[in-house]
mmCIF file of C-alpha atoms in Angstrom:
data_model
loop_
_atom_site.group_PDB
_atom_site.id
_atom_site.type_symbol
_atom_site.label_atom_id
_atom_site.label_comp_id
_atom_site.label_asym_id
_atom_site.label_seq_id
_atom_site.Cartn_x
_atom_site.Cartn_y
_atom_site.Cartn_z
ATOM 1 C CA MET Z 19 50.662 53.146 -46.385
ATOM 2 C CA ASN Z 20 50.741 49.384 -46.029
ATOM 3 C CA ASP Z 21 54.351 48.504 -46.816
ATOM 4 C CA LEU Z 22 56.867 51.327 -46.625
ATOM 5 C CA GLY Z 23 59.720 48.991 -47.536
ATOM 6 C CA LYS Z 24 58.294 48.479 -51.026
ATOM 7 C CA ALA Z 25 58.984 52.131 -51.812
ATOM 8 C CA PHE Z 26 62.701 51.326 -51.589
ATOM 9 C CA THR Z 27 62.825 47.741 -52.872
ATOM 10 C CA PHE Z 28 60.401 47.605 -55.820
ATOM 11 C CA VAL Z 29 63.038 49.037 -58.158
ATOM 12 C CA PHE Z 30 65.447 46.141 -57.594
ATOM 13 C CA LYS Z 31 62.778 43.500 -58.213
ATOM 14 C CA ASP Z 32 62.670 44.452 -61.894
ATOM 15 C CA PRO Z 33 64.959 41.983 -63.747
ATOM 16 C CA LYS Z 34 66.254 44.808 -65.983
ATOM 17 C CA TRP Z 35 66.662 47.427 -63.236
ATOM 18 C CA PHE Z 36 70.397 47.958 -63.772
ATOM 19 C CA THR Z 37 70.022 48.621 -67.517
ATOM 20 C CA LYS Z 38 67.105 50.969 -66.860
ATOM 21 C CA PHE Z 39 69.183 52.860 -64.291
ATOM 22 C CA LEU Z 40 72.088 53.232 -66.732
ATOM 23 C CA ILE Z 41 69.788 54.626 -69.426
ATOM 24 C CA GLY Z 42 68.278 56.967 -66.817
ATOM 25 C CA ALA Z 43 71.798 58.146 -65.928
ATOM 26 C CA VAL Z 44 72.403 59.017 -69.595
ATOM 27 C CA PHE Z 45 69.248 61.142 -69.614
ATOM 28 C CA MET Z 46 70.394 62.726 -66.342
ATOM 29 C CA VAL Z 47 73.557 63.868 -68.129
ATOM 30 C CA LEU Z 48 71.406 65.097 -71.035
ATOM 31 C CA SER Z 49 69.529 67.264 -68.517
ATOM 32 C CA ILE Z 50 72.368 69.737 -68.998
ATOM 33 C CA PHE Z 51 70.769 70.369 -72.403
ATOM 34 C CA VAL Z 52 67.263 70.655 -70.796
ATOM 35 C CA VAL Z 53 65.634 67.949 -72.957
ATOM 36 C CA GLY Z 54 66.728 65.221 -70.517
ATOM 37 C CA ILE Z 55 64.743 66.893 -67.730
ATOM 38 C CA PHE Z 56 61.465 66.438 -69.610
ATOM 39 C CA ILE Z 57 62.211 62.807 -70.485
ATOM 40 C CA LEU Z 58 63.111 61.982 -66.865
ATOM 41 C CA ALA Z 59 59.978 63.787 -65.632
ATOM 42 C CA GLY Z 60 57.899 61.740 -68.094
ATOM 43 C CA TYR Z 61 59.556 58.556 -66.841
ATOM 44 C CA PHE Z 62 58.767 59.608 -63.249
ATOM 45 C CA VAL Z 63 55.094 60.089 -64.155
ATOM 46 C CA GLN Z 64 54.999 56.671 -65.878
ATOM 47 C CA VAL Z 65 56.438 55.036 -62.734
ATOM 48 C CA ILE Z 66 53.616 56.620 -60.710
ATOM 49 C CA GLN Z 67 51.035 55.383 -63.230
ATOM 50 C CA ARG Z 68 52.410 51.835 -63.139
ATOM 51 C CA VAL Z 69 52.419 51.818 -59.319
ATOM 52 C CA MET Z 70 48.809 53.068 -59.357
ATOM 53 C CA HIS Z 71 47.868 50.168 -61.662
ATOM 54 C CA GLN Z 72 49.778 47.772 -59.369
ATOM 55 C CA GLU Z 73 51.922 46.442 -62.193
ATOM 56 C CA GLN Z 74 54.429 43.796 -61.200
ATOM 57 C CA ASN Z 75 57.421 45.752 -62.533
ATOM 58 C CA PRO Z 76 56.709 49.486 -62.073
ATOM 59 C CA LEU Z 77 59.865 50.619 -63.889
ATOM 60 C CA PRO Z 78 58.852 51.367 -67.488
ATOM 61 C CA ASP Z 79 61.046 50.402 -70.414
ATOM 62 C CA TRP Z 80 62.955 53.182 -72.138
ATOM 63 C CA ASN Z 81 60.968 52.901 -75.358
ATOM 64 C CA ASP Z 82 58.687 55.588 -76.801
ATOM 65 C CA ILE Z 83 60.912 58.488 -75.709
ATOM 66 C CA GLY Z 84 58.582 60.929 -77.513
ATOM 67 C CA ALA Z 85 55.672 60.021 -75.208
ATOM 68 C CA LYS Z 86 57.918 60.458 -72.163
ATOM 69 C CA LEU Z 87 59.096 63.831 -73.488
ATOM 70 C CA VAL Z 88 55.530 65.139 -73.976
ATOM 71 C CA LEU Z 89 54.321 63.772 -70.634
ATOM 72 C CA GLY Z 90 57.358 65.197 -68.843
ATOM 73 C CA PHE Z 91 56.980 68.574 -70.523
ATOM 74 C CA LYS Z 92 53.357 68.798 -69.345
ATOM 75 C CA PHE Z 93 54.363 67.812 -65.800
ATOM 76 C CA CYS Z 94 57.148 70.426 -65.792
ATOM 77 C CA VAL Z 95 54.604 73.056 -66.907
ATOM 78 C CA VAL Z 96 52.479 72.128 -63.878
ATOM 79 C CA TYR Z 97 55.445 72.438 -61.525
ATOM 80 C CA LEU Z 98 56.539 75.715 -63.136
ATOM 81 C CA ILE Z 99 53.057 77.161 -62.567
ATOM 82 C CA TYR Z 100 53.335 76.262 -58.885
ATOM 83 C CA LEU Z 101 56.796 77.899 -58.787
ATOM 84 C CA LEU Z 102 55.503 81.069 -60.460
ATOM 85 C CA PRO Z 103 54.843 82.956 -57.175
ATOM 86 C CA ILE Z 104 58.488 82.405 -56.137
ATOM 87 C CA ILE Z 105 59.767 83.520 -59.555
ATOM 88 C CA LEU Z 106 57.596 86.651 -59.486
ATOM 89 C CA LEU Z 107 58.860 87.554 -56.014
ATOM 90 C CA TYR Z 108 62.470 87.487 -57.246
ATOM 91 C CA ILE Z 109 61.895 89.853 -60.192
ATOM 92 C CA PRO Z 110 62.014 93.051 -58.040
ATOM 93 C CA VAL Z 111 65.399 91.947 -56.606
ATOM 94 C CA VAL Z 112 66.822 91.653 -60.125
ATOM 95 C CA LEU Z 113 65.351 95.042 -61.073
ATOM 96 C CA LEU Z 114 66.789 96.695 -57.942
ATOM 97 C CA VAL Z 115 70.256 95.324 -58.688
ATOM 98 C CA VAL Z 116 70.086 96.401 -62.357
ATOM 99 C CA PHE Z 117 68.784 99.899 -61.596
ATOM 100 C CA GLY Z 118 71.298 100.287 -58.766
ATOM 101 C CA SER Z 119 74.196 99.537 -61.086
ATOM 102 C CA LEU Z 120 72.818 101.859 -63.803
ATOM 103 C CA LEU Z 121 72.065 104.770 -61.466
ATOM 104 C CA GLU Z 122 75.258 104.322 -59.459
ATOM 105 C CA GLN Z 123 73.205 104.196 -56.262
ATOM 106 C CA ALA Z 124 74.533 100.798 -55.237
ATOM 107 C CA ASN Z 125 74.371 101.347 -51.466
ATOM 108 C CA ILE Z 126 70.703 102.368 -51.424
ATOM 109 C CA THR Z 127 69.554 99.641 -53.796
ATOM 110 C CA GLU Z 128 71.609 97.001 -51.947
ATOM 111 C CA ALA Z 129 69.897 98.032 -48.702
ATOM 112 C CA PHE Z 130 66.442 97.814 -50.302
ATOM 113 C CA ALA Z 131 67.352 94.492 -51.941
ATOM 114 C CA SER Z 132 68.567 93.076 -48.601
ATOM 115 C CA ILE Z 133 65.373 94.094 -46.797
ATOM 116 C CA TYR Z 134 63.220 92.768 -49.637
ATOM 117 C CA ILE Z 135 65.088 89.423 -49.702
ATOM 118 C CA ILE Z 136 64.510 88.973 -45.961
ATOM 119 C CA LEU Z 137 60.805 89.724 -46.423
ATOM 120 C CA ILE Z 138 60.353 87.359 -49.361
ATOM 121 C CA PHE Z 139 62.147 84.564 -47.488
ATOM 122 C CA LEU Z 140 59.381 84.844 -44.881
ATOM 123 C CA ILE Z 141 56.966 83.988 -47.719
ATOM 124 C CA ILE Z 142 59.129 81.604 -49.760
ATOM 125 C CA ILE Z 143 60.104 79.233 -46.935
ATOM 126 C CA PRO Z 144 56.493 78.424 -45.876
ATOM 127 C CA TYR Z 145 55.403 78.238 -49.538
ATOM 128 C CA SER Z 146 58.294 75.879 -50.380
ATOM 129 C CA LEU Z 147 57.328 73.630 -47.452
ATOM 130 C CA PHE Z 148 53.710 73.704 -48.623
ATOM 131 C CA LEU Z 149 54.824 72.752 -52.136
ATOM 132 C CA ALA Z 150 57.022 69.917 -50.835
ATOM 133 C CA PHE Z 151 54.075 68.475 -48.913
ATOM 134 C CA MET Z 152 51.687 68.874 -51.841
ATOM 135 C CA LEU Z 153 54.026 67.498 -54.530
ATOM 136 C CA PRO Z 154 52.979 63.852 -53.953
ATOM 137 C CA ILE Z 155 49.326 64.827 -54.477
ATOM 138 C CA ILE Z 156 50.142 67.058 -57.461
ATOM 139 C CA SER Z 157 52.129 64.190 -59.027
ATOM 140 C CA TYR Z 158 49.366 61.665 -58.326
ATOM 141 C CA ARG Z 159 46.615 63.871 -59.743
ATOM 142 C CA PHE Z 160 48.626 64.592 -62.885
ATOM 143 C CA ALA Z 161 49.591 60.934 -63.391
ATOM 144 C CA ALA Z 162 46.002 59.751 -62.938
ATOM 145 C CA ASN Z 163 44.618 61.838 -65.824
ATOM 146 C CA LYS Z 164 47.667 63.273 -67.659
ATOM 147 C CA SER Z 165 45.862 66.592 -67.309
ATOM 148 C CA ILE Z 166 47.446 69.904 -66.367
ATOM 149 C CA GLY Z 167 44.035 71.170 -65.195
ATOM 150 C CA GLU Z 168 43.603 68.239 -62.773
ATOM 151 C CA ALA Z 169 47.008 68.893 -61.231
ATOM 152 C CA LEU Z 170 46.149 72.590 -60.805
ATOM 153 C CA ASP Z 171 42.750 72.001 -59.176
ATOM 154 C CA ILE Z 172 43.585 73.481 -55.764
ATOM 155 C CA GLY Z 173 40.244 72.563 -54.163
ATOM 156 C CA ALA Z 174 40.524 68.890 -55.153
ATOM 157 C CA MET Z 175 44.157 68.894 -54.045
ATOM 158 C CA PHE Z 176 43.239 70.106 -50.543
ATOM 159 C CA ARG Z 177 40.446 67.521 -50.330
ATOM 160 C CA SER Z 178 42.950 64.793 -51.249
ATOM 161 C CA PHE Z 179 45.381 66.147 -48.661
ATOM 162 C CA ARG Z 180 42.705 66.108 -45.927
ATOM 163 C CA GLN Z 181 41.862 62.482 -46.727
ATOM 164 C CA ASN Z 182 45.484 61.305 -47.004
ATOM 165 C CA TRP Z 183 47.515 63.809 -44.993
ATOM 166 C CA GLN Z 184 49.470 61.147 -43.058
ATOM 167 C CA ASN Z 185 50.598 59.253 -46.174
ATOM 168 C CA THR Z 186 51.332 62.526 -47.969
ATOM 169 C CA ALA Z 187 53.459 63.749 -45.051
ATOM 170 C CA ILE Z 188 55.397 60.450 -44.968
ATOM 171 C CA VAL Z 189 56.080 60.585 -48.720
ATOM 172 C CA ALA Z 190 57.144 64.250 -48.525
ATOM 173 C CA LEU Z 191 59.500 63.565 -45.599
ATOM 174 C CA ILE Z 192 61.028 60.525 -47.328
ATOM 175 C CA ALA Z 193 61.517 62.568 -50.515
ATOM 176 C CA ALA Z 194 63.170 65.386 -48.538
ATOM 177 C CA GLY Z 195 65.435 62.862 -46.800
ATOM 178 C CA ILE Z 196 66.451 61.223 -50.079
ATOM 179 C CA GLN Z 197 67.140 64.612 -51.687
ATOM 180 C CA SER Z 198 69.284 65.612 -48.696
ATOM 181 C CA PHE Z 199 71.153 62.305 -48.912
ATOM 182 C CA ALA Z 200 71.695 62.859 -52.645
ATOM 183 C CA ALA Z 201 73.074 66.352 -51.944
ATOM 184 C CA ILE Z 202 75.513 64.882 -49.397
ATOM 185 C CA GLY Z 203 76.544 62.293 -51.996
ATOM 186 C CA ILE Z 204 77.221 65.011 -54.587
ATOM 187 C CA VAL Z 205 79.314 67.024 -52.109
ATOM 188 C CA ALA Z 206 81.236 63.883 -51.063
ATOM 189 C CA PHE Z 207 81.834 63.063 -54.733
ATOM 190 C CA PHE Z 208 83.379 66.463 -55.477
ATOM 191 C CA VAL Z 209 85.378 66.454 -52.214
ATOM 192 C CA GLY Z 210 86.638 62.991 -53.201
ATOM 193 C CA ILE Z 211 87.701 64.261 -56.622
ATOM 194 C CA PHE Z 212 89.471 67.229 -55.018
ATOM 195 C CA LEU Z 213 91.316 65.036 -52.518
ATOM 196 C CA THR Z 214 92.252 62.561 -55.245
ATOM 197 C CA ILE Z 215 93.727 65.359 -57.385
#
């Protein structure tokens, strides 16, 4: 990673960055209706592609929304496949709660559910960390070929990780830091609203 500062400053070098951010914010609001998620994911993939091609202004224009939607949908399918083990582990918890309420055996099923949740957290936490570290490689592999199969090629992904583990770790840690900072910002925003009221 030659210039870490570029990861934070390249956005503001685009002459239309503010307009692009405002349009992105509109799609963020539209994420409530799900469709915005796919468009933003497609935009994210296009940013990666433009950085890979070393384009002067990596922020794409907000034209051709249909292409962004399709690209984002495919990327979300990839991520959902990687999340599938976590989703499958939660299904028994839901079933235990439902059967417990139907059979009026709430105490027993709550005990089983509690034990099961503790056990699956021992699996989910390491898997989530693994996924966070692999997400830069998954994103890169998908962006390079726009192929779901390429992004799901576990062997190639591990080879890429072995060759670039330091850069991948740095990107994953920066992403985690930014997400944590964003979460603090959201909490501060709602606390600010509450105090203002």
